[in-house]
Amino acid sequence: MIRVVLTDIEGTTSSISFVHDVLFPYASEHLPDFVRDNYERPDVAEQLDAVAKSTGQDRQDVDGLIETLLTWIREDRKETPLKALQGMVWEYGYDRGELKGHIYEDAAHHLRLWHDRGLRLFVYSSGSVQAQKLIFGYTTAGDFTPFFSGYFDTRIGGKKDAGSYRNIVAELGVEPSTVLFLSDVEAELEAAEQAGLETAWLIREGEVPEDAGRFIARDFSEVESLLRKQ
Ligand SMILES: CSCCC(=O)C(=O)COP(=O)(O)O
Ligand SMILES: [Mg+2]
């Protein structure tokens, strides 16, 4: 019996184009000045330490670290310090009204429905927890943060590693089979299944494979039909 829904964001609750055509360009434009203005702030310095450590760059070369961060954005790298800094930059954008989080209508409707029905809802995204709270706090359809019981990012592990899902269910204190993980990325679903979670593969556009071997949903109303069958 599913009691927990754990959802991905990009390609699942929200469009890939919002992340790639709005959020990432916003980060590329504003991150250099943000880092130069705030590099002594402890939370920013901690992330710059992590970038320098992982690349072997000179920690004092702030412009060099910024170049690395911009390259990582272009390459869509899911590096934890980049994700943390992106969240800080996006906070300014949401606060100033320059950014509004995208959420599909079907996702908005069913997240509210499942919450009201007593399912516990959690997010697991490569975006930082701060970025997750922002995208759902400032959507074009209102504030969805009251519906979520918690948030996980790559600090718990990568989304393609089964160990990350084991860590999540251990933290939630639930049986893996009571958790339904929603994602548009097959490798993430495979990792979750290895940890014993139930899964639904969101394929919002394009061809649906015939013999996928797992439940496929075009949108959240098809996930709802899976939940209703149990
Ligand atoms: C939290 S919104 C920004 C999402 C993001 O930065 C990203 O890399 C997308 O990752 P996801 O795991 O949601 O596909
Ligand atoms: Mg995704």
Short mmCIF file of C-alpha atoms in Angstrom, two decimals, residues 149-230:
data_model
loop_
_atom_site.label_atom_id
_atom_site.label_comp_id
_atom_site.label_asym_id
_atom_site.label_seq_id
_atom_site.Cartn_x
_atom_site.Cartn_y
_atom_site.Cartn_z
CA SER A 149 6.45 16.90 4.30
CA GLY A 150 10.12 17.13 3.34
CA TYR A 151 12.80 17.58 0.71
CA PHE A 152 15.92 15.63 -0.36
CA ASP A 153 18.76 16.75 -2.61
CA THR A 154 22.10 15.26 -3.69
CA ARG A 155 23.51 15.60 -0.17
CA ILE A 156 21.72 12.28 0.46
CA GLY A 157 23.41 10.82 -2.65
CA GLY A 158 23.08 10.87 -6.43
CA LYS A 159 19.71 10.12 -8.02
CA LYS A 160 21.06 7.18 -10.02
CA ASP A 161 22.46 5.40 -6.92
CA ALA A 162 20.27 2.83 -5.15
CA GLY A 163 21.96 3.79 -1.86
CA SER A 164 20.35 7.24 -2.01
CA TYR A 165 16.85 5.71 -1.99
CA ARG A 166 17.85 3.39 0.88
CA ASN A 167 19.02 6.47 2.79
CA ILE A 168 15.72 8.26 2.08
CA VAL A 169 13.48 5.40 3.27
CA ALA A 170 15.70 4.96 6.34
CA GLU A 171 15.31 8.66 7.11
CA LEU A 172 11.53 8.44 6.60
CA GLY A 173 11.35 5.28 8.72
CA VAL A 174 9.07 3.50 6.24
CA GLU A 175 9.09 0.25 4.25
CA PRO A 176 10.48 0.85 0.72
CA SER A 177 7.42 -0.80 -0.86
CA THR A 178 5.16 1.90 0.64
CA VAL A 179 6.97 4.63 -1.34
CA LEU A 180 6.09 5.55 -4.94
CA PHE A 181 8.91 7.39 -6.73
CA LEU A 182 7.98 9.54 -9.75
CA SER A 183 10.59 10.51 -12.33
CA ASP A 184 11.13 11.08 -16.04
CA VAL A 185 14.62 9.50 -15.96
CA GLU A 186 14.74 5.73 -16.32
CA ALA A 187 18.11 5.32 -14.58
CA GLU A 188 16.69 7.03 -11.49
CA LEU A 189 13.70 4.65 -11.50
CA GLU A 190 16.02 1.64 -11.83
CA ALA A 191 18.01 2.81 -8.80
CA ALA A 192 14.83 3.34 -6.77
CA GLU A 193 13.54 -0.12 -7.76
CA GLN A 194 16.83 -1.71 -6.67
CA ALA A 195 16.15 -0.20 -3.24
CA GLY A 196 12.64 -1.73 -3.24
CA LEU A 197 10.56 1.38 -4.02
CA GLU A 198 7.57 1.36 -6.36
CA THR A 199 7.98 3.63 -9.38
CA ALA A 200 6.11 5.46 -12.10
CA TRP A 201 7.91 6.71 -15.21
CA LEU A 202 6.59 10.08 -16.36
CA ILE A 203 6.81 10.33 -20.15
CA ARG A 204 5.02 13.57 -20.85
CA GLU A 205 6.04 13.82 -24.51
CA GLY A 206 7.32 11.50 -27.22
CA GLU A 207 7.17 7.76 -27.81
CA VAL A 208 6.19 5.40 -25.02
CA PRO A 209 8.26 2.17 -25.11
CA GLU A 210 6.07 -0.93 -25.42
CA ASP A 211 8.02 -3.27 -23.18
CA ALA A 212 9.38 -0.89 -20.55
CA GLY A 213 8.76 -3.34 -17.71
CA ARG A 214 7.54 -0.61 -15.40
CA PHE A 215 4.47 1.58 -14.99
CA ILE A 216 4.42 4.54 -17.39
CA ALA A 217 2.27 7.65 -16.95
CA ARG A 218 1.66 10.50 -19.37
CA ASP A 219 0.73 12.78 -16.47
CA PHE A 220 -0.29 12.72 -12.80
CA SER A 221 -3.88 11.65 -13.58
CA GLU A 222 -2.44 8.34 -14.82
CA VAL A 223 -0.42 8.04 -11.60
CA GLU A 224 -3.71 8.59 -9.76
CA SER A 225 -5.24 5.62 -11.58
CA LEU A 226 -2.32 3.46 -10.37
CA LEU A 227 -2.90 4.64 -6.79
CA ARG A 228 -6.64 3.97 -7.04
CA LYS A 229 -6.02 0.35 -8.13
CA GLN A 230 -4.21 -0.60 -4.91
#
